[in-house]
Coordinates of C-alpha atoms in Angstrom, one line a residue:
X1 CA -12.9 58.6 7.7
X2 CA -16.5 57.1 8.2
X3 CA -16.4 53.5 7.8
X4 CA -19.8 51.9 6.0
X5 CA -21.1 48.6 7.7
X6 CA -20.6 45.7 5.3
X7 CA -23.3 44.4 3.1
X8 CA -25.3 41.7 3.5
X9 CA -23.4 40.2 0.9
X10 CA -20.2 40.8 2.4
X11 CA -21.9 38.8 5.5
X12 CA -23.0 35.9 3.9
X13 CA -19.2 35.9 1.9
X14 CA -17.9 35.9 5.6
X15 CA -19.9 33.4 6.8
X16 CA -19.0 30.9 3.9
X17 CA -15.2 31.6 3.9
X18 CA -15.5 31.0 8.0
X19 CA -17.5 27.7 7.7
X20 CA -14.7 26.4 5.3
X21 CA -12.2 27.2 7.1
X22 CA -13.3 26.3 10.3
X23 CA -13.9 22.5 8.7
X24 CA -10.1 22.7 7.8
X25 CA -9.0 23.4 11.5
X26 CA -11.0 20.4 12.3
X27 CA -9.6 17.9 9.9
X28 CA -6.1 16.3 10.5
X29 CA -3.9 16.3 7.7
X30 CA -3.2 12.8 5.8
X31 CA -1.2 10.5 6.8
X32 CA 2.2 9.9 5.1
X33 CA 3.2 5.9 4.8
X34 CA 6.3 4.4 4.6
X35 CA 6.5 1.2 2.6
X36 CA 8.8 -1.2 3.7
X37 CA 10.9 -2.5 1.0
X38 CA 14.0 -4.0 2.0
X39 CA 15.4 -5.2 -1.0
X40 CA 15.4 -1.5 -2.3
X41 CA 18.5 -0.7 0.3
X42 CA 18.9 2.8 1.2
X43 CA 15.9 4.0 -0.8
X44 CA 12.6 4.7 0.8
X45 CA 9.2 5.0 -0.1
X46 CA 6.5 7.1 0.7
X47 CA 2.5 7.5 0.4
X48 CA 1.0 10.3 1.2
X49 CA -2.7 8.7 1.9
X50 CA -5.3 11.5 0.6
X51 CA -8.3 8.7 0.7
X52 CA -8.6 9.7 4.9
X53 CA -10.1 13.3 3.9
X54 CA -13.9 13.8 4.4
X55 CA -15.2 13.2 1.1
X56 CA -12.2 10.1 0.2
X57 CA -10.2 11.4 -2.2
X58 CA -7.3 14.2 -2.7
X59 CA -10.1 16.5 -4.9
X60 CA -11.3 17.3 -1.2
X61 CA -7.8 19.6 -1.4
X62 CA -9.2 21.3 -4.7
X63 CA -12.6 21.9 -4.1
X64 CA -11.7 23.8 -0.7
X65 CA -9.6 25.9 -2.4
X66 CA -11.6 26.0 -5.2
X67 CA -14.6 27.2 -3.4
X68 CA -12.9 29.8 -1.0
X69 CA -11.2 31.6 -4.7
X70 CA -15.1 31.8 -6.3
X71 CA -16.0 33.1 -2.5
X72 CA -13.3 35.4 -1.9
X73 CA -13.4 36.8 -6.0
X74 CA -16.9 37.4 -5.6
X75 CA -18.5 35.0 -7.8
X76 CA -20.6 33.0 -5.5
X77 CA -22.8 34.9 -3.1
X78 CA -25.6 33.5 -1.2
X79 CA -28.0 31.3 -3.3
X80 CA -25.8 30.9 -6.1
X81 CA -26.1 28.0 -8.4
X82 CA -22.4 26.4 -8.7
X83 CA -21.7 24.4 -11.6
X84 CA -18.9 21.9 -12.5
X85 CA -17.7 19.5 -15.2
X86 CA -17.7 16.1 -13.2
X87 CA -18.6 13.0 -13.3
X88 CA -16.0 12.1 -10.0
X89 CA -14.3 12.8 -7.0
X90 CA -14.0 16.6 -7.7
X91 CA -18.0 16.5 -8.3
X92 CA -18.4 14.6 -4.9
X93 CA -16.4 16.9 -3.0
X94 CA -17.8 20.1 -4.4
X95 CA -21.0 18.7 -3.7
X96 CA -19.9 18.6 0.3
X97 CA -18.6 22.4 0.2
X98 CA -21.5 23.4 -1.4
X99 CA -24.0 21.9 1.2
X100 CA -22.1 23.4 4.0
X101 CA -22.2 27.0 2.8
X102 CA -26.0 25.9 1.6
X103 CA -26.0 26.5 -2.0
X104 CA -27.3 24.4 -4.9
X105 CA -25.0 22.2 -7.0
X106 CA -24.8 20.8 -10.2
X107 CA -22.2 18.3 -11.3
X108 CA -22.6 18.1 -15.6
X109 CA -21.4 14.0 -16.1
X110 CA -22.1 11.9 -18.7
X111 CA -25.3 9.6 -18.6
X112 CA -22.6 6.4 -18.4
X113 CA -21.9 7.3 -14.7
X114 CA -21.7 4.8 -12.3
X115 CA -24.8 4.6 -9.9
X116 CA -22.1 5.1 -7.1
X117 CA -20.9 8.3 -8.0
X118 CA -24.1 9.3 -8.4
X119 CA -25.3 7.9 -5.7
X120 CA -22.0 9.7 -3.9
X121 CA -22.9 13.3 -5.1
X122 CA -26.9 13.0 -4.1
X123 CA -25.5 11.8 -0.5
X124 CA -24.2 15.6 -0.2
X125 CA -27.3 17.0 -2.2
X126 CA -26.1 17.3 -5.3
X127 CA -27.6 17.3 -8.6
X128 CA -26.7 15.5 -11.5
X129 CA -27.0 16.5 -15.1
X130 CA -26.8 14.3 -17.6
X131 CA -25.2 14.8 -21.0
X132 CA -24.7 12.1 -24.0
X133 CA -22.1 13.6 -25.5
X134 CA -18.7 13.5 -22.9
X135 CA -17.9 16.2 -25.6
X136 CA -19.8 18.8 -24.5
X137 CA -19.2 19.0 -21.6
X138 CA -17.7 22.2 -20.7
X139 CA -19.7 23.7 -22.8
X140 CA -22.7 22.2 -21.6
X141 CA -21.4 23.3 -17.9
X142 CA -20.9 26.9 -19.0
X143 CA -24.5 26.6 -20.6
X144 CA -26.1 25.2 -17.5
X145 CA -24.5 27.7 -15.4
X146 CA -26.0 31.0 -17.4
X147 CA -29.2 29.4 -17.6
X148 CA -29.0 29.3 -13.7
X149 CA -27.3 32.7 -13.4
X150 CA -25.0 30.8 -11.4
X151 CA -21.1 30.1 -11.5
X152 CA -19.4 27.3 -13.4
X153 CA -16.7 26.8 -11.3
X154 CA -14.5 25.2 -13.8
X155 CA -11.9 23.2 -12.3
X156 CA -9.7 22.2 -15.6
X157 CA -9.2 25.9 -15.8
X158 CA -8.8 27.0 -11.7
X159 CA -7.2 24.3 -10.2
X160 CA -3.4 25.6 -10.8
X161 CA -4.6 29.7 -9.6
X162 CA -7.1 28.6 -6.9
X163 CA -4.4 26.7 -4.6
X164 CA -1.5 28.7 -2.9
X165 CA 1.4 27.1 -4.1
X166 CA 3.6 29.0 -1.6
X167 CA 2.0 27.4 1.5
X168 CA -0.5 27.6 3.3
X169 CA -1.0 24.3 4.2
X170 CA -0.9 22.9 0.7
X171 CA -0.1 19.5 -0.2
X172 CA 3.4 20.0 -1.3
X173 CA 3.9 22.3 2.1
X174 CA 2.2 19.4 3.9
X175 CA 4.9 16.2 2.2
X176 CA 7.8 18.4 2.9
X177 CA 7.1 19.1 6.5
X178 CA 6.0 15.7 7.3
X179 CA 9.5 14.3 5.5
X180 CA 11.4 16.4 7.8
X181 CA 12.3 13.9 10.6
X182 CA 13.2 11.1 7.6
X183 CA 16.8 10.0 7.0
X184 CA 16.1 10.8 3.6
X185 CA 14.5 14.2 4.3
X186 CA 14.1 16.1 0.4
X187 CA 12.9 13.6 -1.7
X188 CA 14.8 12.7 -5.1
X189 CA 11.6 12.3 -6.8
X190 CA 8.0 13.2 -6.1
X191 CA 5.5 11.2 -8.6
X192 CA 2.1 12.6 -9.2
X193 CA -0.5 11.8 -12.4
X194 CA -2.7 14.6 -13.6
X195 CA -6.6 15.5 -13.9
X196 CA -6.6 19.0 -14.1
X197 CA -2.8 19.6 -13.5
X198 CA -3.5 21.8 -10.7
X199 CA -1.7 19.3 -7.8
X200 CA 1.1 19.3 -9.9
X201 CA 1.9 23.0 -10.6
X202 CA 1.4 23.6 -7.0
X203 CA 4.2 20.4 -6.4
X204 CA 6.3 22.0 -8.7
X205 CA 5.9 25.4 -8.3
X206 CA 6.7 25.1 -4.5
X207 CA 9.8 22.9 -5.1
X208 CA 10.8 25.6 -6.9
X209 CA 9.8 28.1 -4.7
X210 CA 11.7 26.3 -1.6
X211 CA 14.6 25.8 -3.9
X212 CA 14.5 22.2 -3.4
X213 CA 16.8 19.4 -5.5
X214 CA 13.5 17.3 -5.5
X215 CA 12.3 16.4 -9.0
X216 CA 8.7 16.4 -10.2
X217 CA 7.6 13.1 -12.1
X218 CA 4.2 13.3 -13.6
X219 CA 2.7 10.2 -14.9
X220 CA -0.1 10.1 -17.7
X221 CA -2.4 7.3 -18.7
X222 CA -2.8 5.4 -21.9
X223 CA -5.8 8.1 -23.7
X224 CA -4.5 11.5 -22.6
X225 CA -3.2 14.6 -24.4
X226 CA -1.1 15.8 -21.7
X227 CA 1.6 13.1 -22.0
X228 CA 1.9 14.3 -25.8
X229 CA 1.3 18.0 -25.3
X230 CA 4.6 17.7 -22.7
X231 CA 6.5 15.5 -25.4
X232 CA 5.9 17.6 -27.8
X233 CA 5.5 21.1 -26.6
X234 CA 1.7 21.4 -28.1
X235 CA -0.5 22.8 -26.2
X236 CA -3.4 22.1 -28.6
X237 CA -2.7 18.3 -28.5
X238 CA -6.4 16.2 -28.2
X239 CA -6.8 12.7 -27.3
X240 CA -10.6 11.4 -29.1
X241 CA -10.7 8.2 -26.5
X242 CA -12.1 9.0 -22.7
X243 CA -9.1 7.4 -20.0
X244 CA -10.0 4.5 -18.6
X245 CA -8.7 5.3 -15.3
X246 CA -11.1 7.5 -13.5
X247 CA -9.6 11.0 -12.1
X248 CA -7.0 11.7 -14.4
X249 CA -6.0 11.9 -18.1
X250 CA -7.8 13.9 -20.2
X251 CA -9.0 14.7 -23.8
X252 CA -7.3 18.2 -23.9
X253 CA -4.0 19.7 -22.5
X254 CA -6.1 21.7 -19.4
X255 CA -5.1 25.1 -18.6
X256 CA -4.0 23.9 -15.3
X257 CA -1.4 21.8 -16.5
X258 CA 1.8 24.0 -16.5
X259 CA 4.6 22.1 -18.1
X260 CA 7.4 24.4 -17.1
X261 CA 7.4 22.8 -14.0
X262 CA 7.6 19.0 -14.5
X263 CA 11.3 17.8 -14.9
X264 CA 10.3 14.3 -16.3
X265 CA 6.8 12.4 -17.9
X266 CA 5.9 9.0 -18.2
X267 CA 3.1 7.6 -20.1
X268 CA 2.0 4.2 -18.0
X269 CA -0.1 1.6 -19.8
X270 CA -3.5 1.1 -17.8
X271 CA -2.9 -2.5 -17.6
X272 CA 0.4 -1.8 -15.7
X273 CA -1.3 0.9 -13.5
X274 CA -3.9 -1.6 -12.9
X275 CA -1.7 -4.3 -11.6
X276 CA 0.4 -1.9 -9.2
X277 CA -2.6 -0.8 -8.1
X278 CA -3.6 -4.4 -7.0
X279 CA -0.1 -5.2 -5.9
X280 CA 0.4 -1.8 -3.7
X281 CA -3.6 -3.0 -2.2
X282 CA -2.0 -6.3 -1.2
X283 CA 1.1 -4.8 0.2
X284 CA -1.3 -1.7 2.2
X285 CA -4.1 -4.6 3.3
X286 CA -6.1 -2.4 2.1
X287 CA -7.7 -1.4 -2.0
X288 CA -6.7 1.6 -3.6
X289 CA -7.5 2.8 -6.6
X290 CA -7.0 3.2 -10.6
X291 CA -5.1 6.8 -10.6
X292 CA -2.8 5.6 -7.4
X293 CA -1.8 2.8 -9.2
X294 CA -0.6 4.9 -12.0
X295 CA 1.4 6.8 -9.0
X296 CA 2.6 3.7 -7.7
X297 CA 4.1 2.4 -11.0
X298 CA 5.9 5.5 -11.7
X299 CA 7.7 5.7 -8.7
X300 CA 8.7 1.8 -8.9
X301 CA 10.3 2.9 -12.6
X302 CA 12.0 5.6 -10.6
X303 CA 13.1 3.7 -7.7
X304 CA 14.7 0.8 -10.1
X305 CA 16.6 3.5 -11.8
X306 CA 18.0 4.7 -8.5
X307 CA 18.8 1.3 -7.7
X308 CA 20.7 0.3 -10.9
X309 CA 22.7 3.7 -10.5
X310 CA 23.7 3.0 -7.0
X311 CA 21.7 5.8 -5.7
X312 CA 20.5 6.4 -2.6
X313 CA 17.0 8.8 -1.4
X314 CA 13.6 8.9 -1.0
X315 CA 10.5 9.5 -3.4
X316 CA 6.7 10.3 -2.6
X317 CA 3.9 9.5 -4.2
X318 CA 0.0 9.7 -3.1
X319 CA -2.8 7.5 -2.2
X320 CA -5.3 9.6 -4.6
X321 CA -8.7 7.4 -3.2
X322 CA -10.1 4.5 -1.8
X323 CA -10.3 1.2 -3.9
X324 CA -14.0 0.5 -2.9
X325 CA -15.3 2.6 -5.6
X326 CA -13.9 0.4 -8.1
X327 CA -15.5 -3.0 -7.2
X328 CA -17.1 -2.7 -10.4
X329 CA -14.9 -1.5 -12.4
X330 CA -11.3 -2.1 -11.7
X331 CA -11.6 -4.9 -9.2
X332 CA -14.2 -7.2 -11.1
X333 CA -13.0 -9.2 -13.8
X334 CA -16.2 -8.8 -16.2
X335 CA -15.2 -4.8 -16.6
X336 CA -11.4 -5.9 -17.5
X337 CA -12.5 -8.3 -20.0
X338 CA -14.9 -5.5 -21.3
X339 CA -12.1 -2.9 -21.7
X340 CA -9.7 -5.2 -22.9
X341 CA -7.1 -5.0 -19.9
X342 CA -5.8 -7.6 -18.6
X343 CA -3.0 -6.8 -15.8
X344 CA -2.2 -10.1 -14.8
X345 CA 1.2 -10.2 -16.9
X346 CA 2.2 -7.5 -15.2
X347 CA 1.6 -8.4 -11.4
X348 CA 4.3 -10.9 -10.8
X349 CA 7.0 -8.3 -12.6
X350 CA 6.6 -5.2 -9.8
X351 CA 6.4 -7.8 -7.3
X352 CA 9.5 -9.7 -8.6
X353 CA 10.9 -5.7 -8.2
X354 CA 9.6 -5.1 -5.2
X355 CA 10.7 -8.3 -3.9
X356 CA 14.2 -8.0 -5.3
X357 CA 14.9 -4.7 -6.1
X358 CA 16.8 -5.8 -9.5
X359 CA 15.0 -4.1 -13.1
X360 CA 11.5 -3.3 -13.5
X361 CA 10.5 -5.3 -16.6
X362 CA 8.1 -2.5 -18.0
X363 CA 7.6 -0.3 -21.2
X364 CA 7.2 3.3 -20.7
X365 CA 6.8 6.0 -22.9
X366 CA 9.3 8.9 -21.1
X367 CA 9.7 12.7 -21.7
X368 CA 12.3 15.1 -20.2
X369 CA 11.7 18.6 -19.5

């Protein structure tokens, strides 16, 4: 059998797929915290702190595997135009994988953007598209990307194929390996919020997969469909209001968010996930931000409901991005008053948990699988 030399295509394909790859051998994975919280006696805390990737944030995770699924399915070859729908961390970190296999980007974000996530795409060479309508914007993307004859990536519809949820060095692979050595080795819970819902199937689907007790938590914000698409078991559910707390909640149930594999939702109020996020950035010495505050307040509702039953364990969480790209927003006191948020009430209750490990004097909205 004569074997034909590969294309030119084929190649440049290779060439891409080896330049991610080989950036992946040279990052460390993230680091997973313990908290210290003696008053919570025999249960332990963990953050698993996704801020330390190259580009900040966990969405580093998803546009690798985002990118190397368009590569490796044929849909970006050399000079192609990739498109996505983002005004945020994904946007910034596709930006990053697309200079380093040198193709052009375009992140489609509404004209309300803050200058630094602009500012944060163009550092990688980005391009920014401006819409006025939030609305339209995967349409607009899809648009955009014809025009181009380029590839609209698509993360609200990739994100739960384009990660191997078996292994591979995924983050649910990566939080059960680095547990191993802990007296408290499977967690009880692990708490994650949702964007596109593609870090949770893969959480889920892997517990699964690994046949582990562990239970899946996912926690939603205040103007989200997901939380009420899960309650309800409506997929079309829509939420009219944009979420105030940047990275996750969305208008639409995605087609990345797979249900089947969350045992238990809680709807969070953003003036709660607000204040754990400040109280969790006093306790680290260090900000985080909006979504990891949601993350942190589900697993203090979990770990006060362990407590009260007399349970013992451990629960995971993650550190989703760096607080200092919300001195504007969530960190100055002009944008709370703006948005009508005010999470001061809530403070001194987590920390009275925290402090005594007694009942978490919070309303949430909760769904069971």
């Amino acid at each position: 059998m004569t074997r034909t030399k590969p294309t030119n295509v084929r190649d440049w394909v290779h060439g891409a797929v080896a330049a991610i790859e080989a950036d992946q051998h040279r990052s460390a994975d993230t680091h997973l915290w313990k908290l210290d919280v003696p008053a919570l006696s025999g249960i332990d805390l963990y953050l698993k702190d996704e801020s330390t990737h190259p580009t900040g944030s966990l969405k580093h995770r998803l546009a690798r595997s985002l990118f190397l699924y368009a590569l490796c399915n044929g849909h970006i070859r050399e000079g192609t135009a990739v498109v996505e729908a983002s005004s945020g961390s994904t946007a910034v970190s596709e930006a990053y994988f697309a200079r380093m296999i040198g193709v052009p980007f375009y992140a489609v974000m509404p004209r309300s953007t803050s200058p630094e996530k602009i500012a944060a795409i163009e550092h990688y060479g980005g391009r920014c598209h401006f819409i006025d309508d939030g609305r339209r914007i995967y349409s607009e993307s899809a648009e955009l990307a014809a025009r181009l004859g380029g590839h609209f990536m698509d993360q609200f519809t990739h994100a739960e194929r384009a990660t191997d949820w078996r292994g591979n060095n995924n983050i649910a692979e990566s939080i059960f390996q680095q547990m191993a050595e802990e007296r408290h080795p499977v967690p009880a819970w692990v708490v994650m919020s949702a964007g596109t819902g593609g870090t949770t199937a893969t959480i889920g689907r892997y517990i699964r997969y690994k046949r582990h007790d562990s239970r899946l938590c996912v926690a939603d914000v205040e103007r989200s469909a997901f939380f009420d698409g899960f309650a309800t078991r409506n997929a079309a559910c829509l939420c009219q209001e944009p979420s105030r707390i940047e990275g996750i909640g969305r208008p639409r149930v995605e087609p990345s968010f797979v249900p089947g594999v969350i045992d238990h939702m809680l709807r969070v109020p953003d003036a709660v996930s607000l204040a754990a996020m400040r109280v969790l950035s006093r306790r680290l010495g260090r900000r985080v931000g909006g979504s990891t505050g949601t993350n942190f307040a589900a697993m203090c509702f979990h770990a006060a409901r362990m407590a009260a039953a007399g349970e013992a364990g451990s629960l995971v969480t993650l550190i989703c991005d760096s607080g200092e790209r919300y001195a504007d927003t969530y960190y100055s006191d002009d944008w709370l008053e703006a948005n009508g948020l005010d999470p001061s009430p809530f403070e001194p209750k987590i920390e009275a948990f925290l402090q005594g490990g007694g009942k978490l004097e919070m309303d949430f909205e909760e769904s069971l699988g």
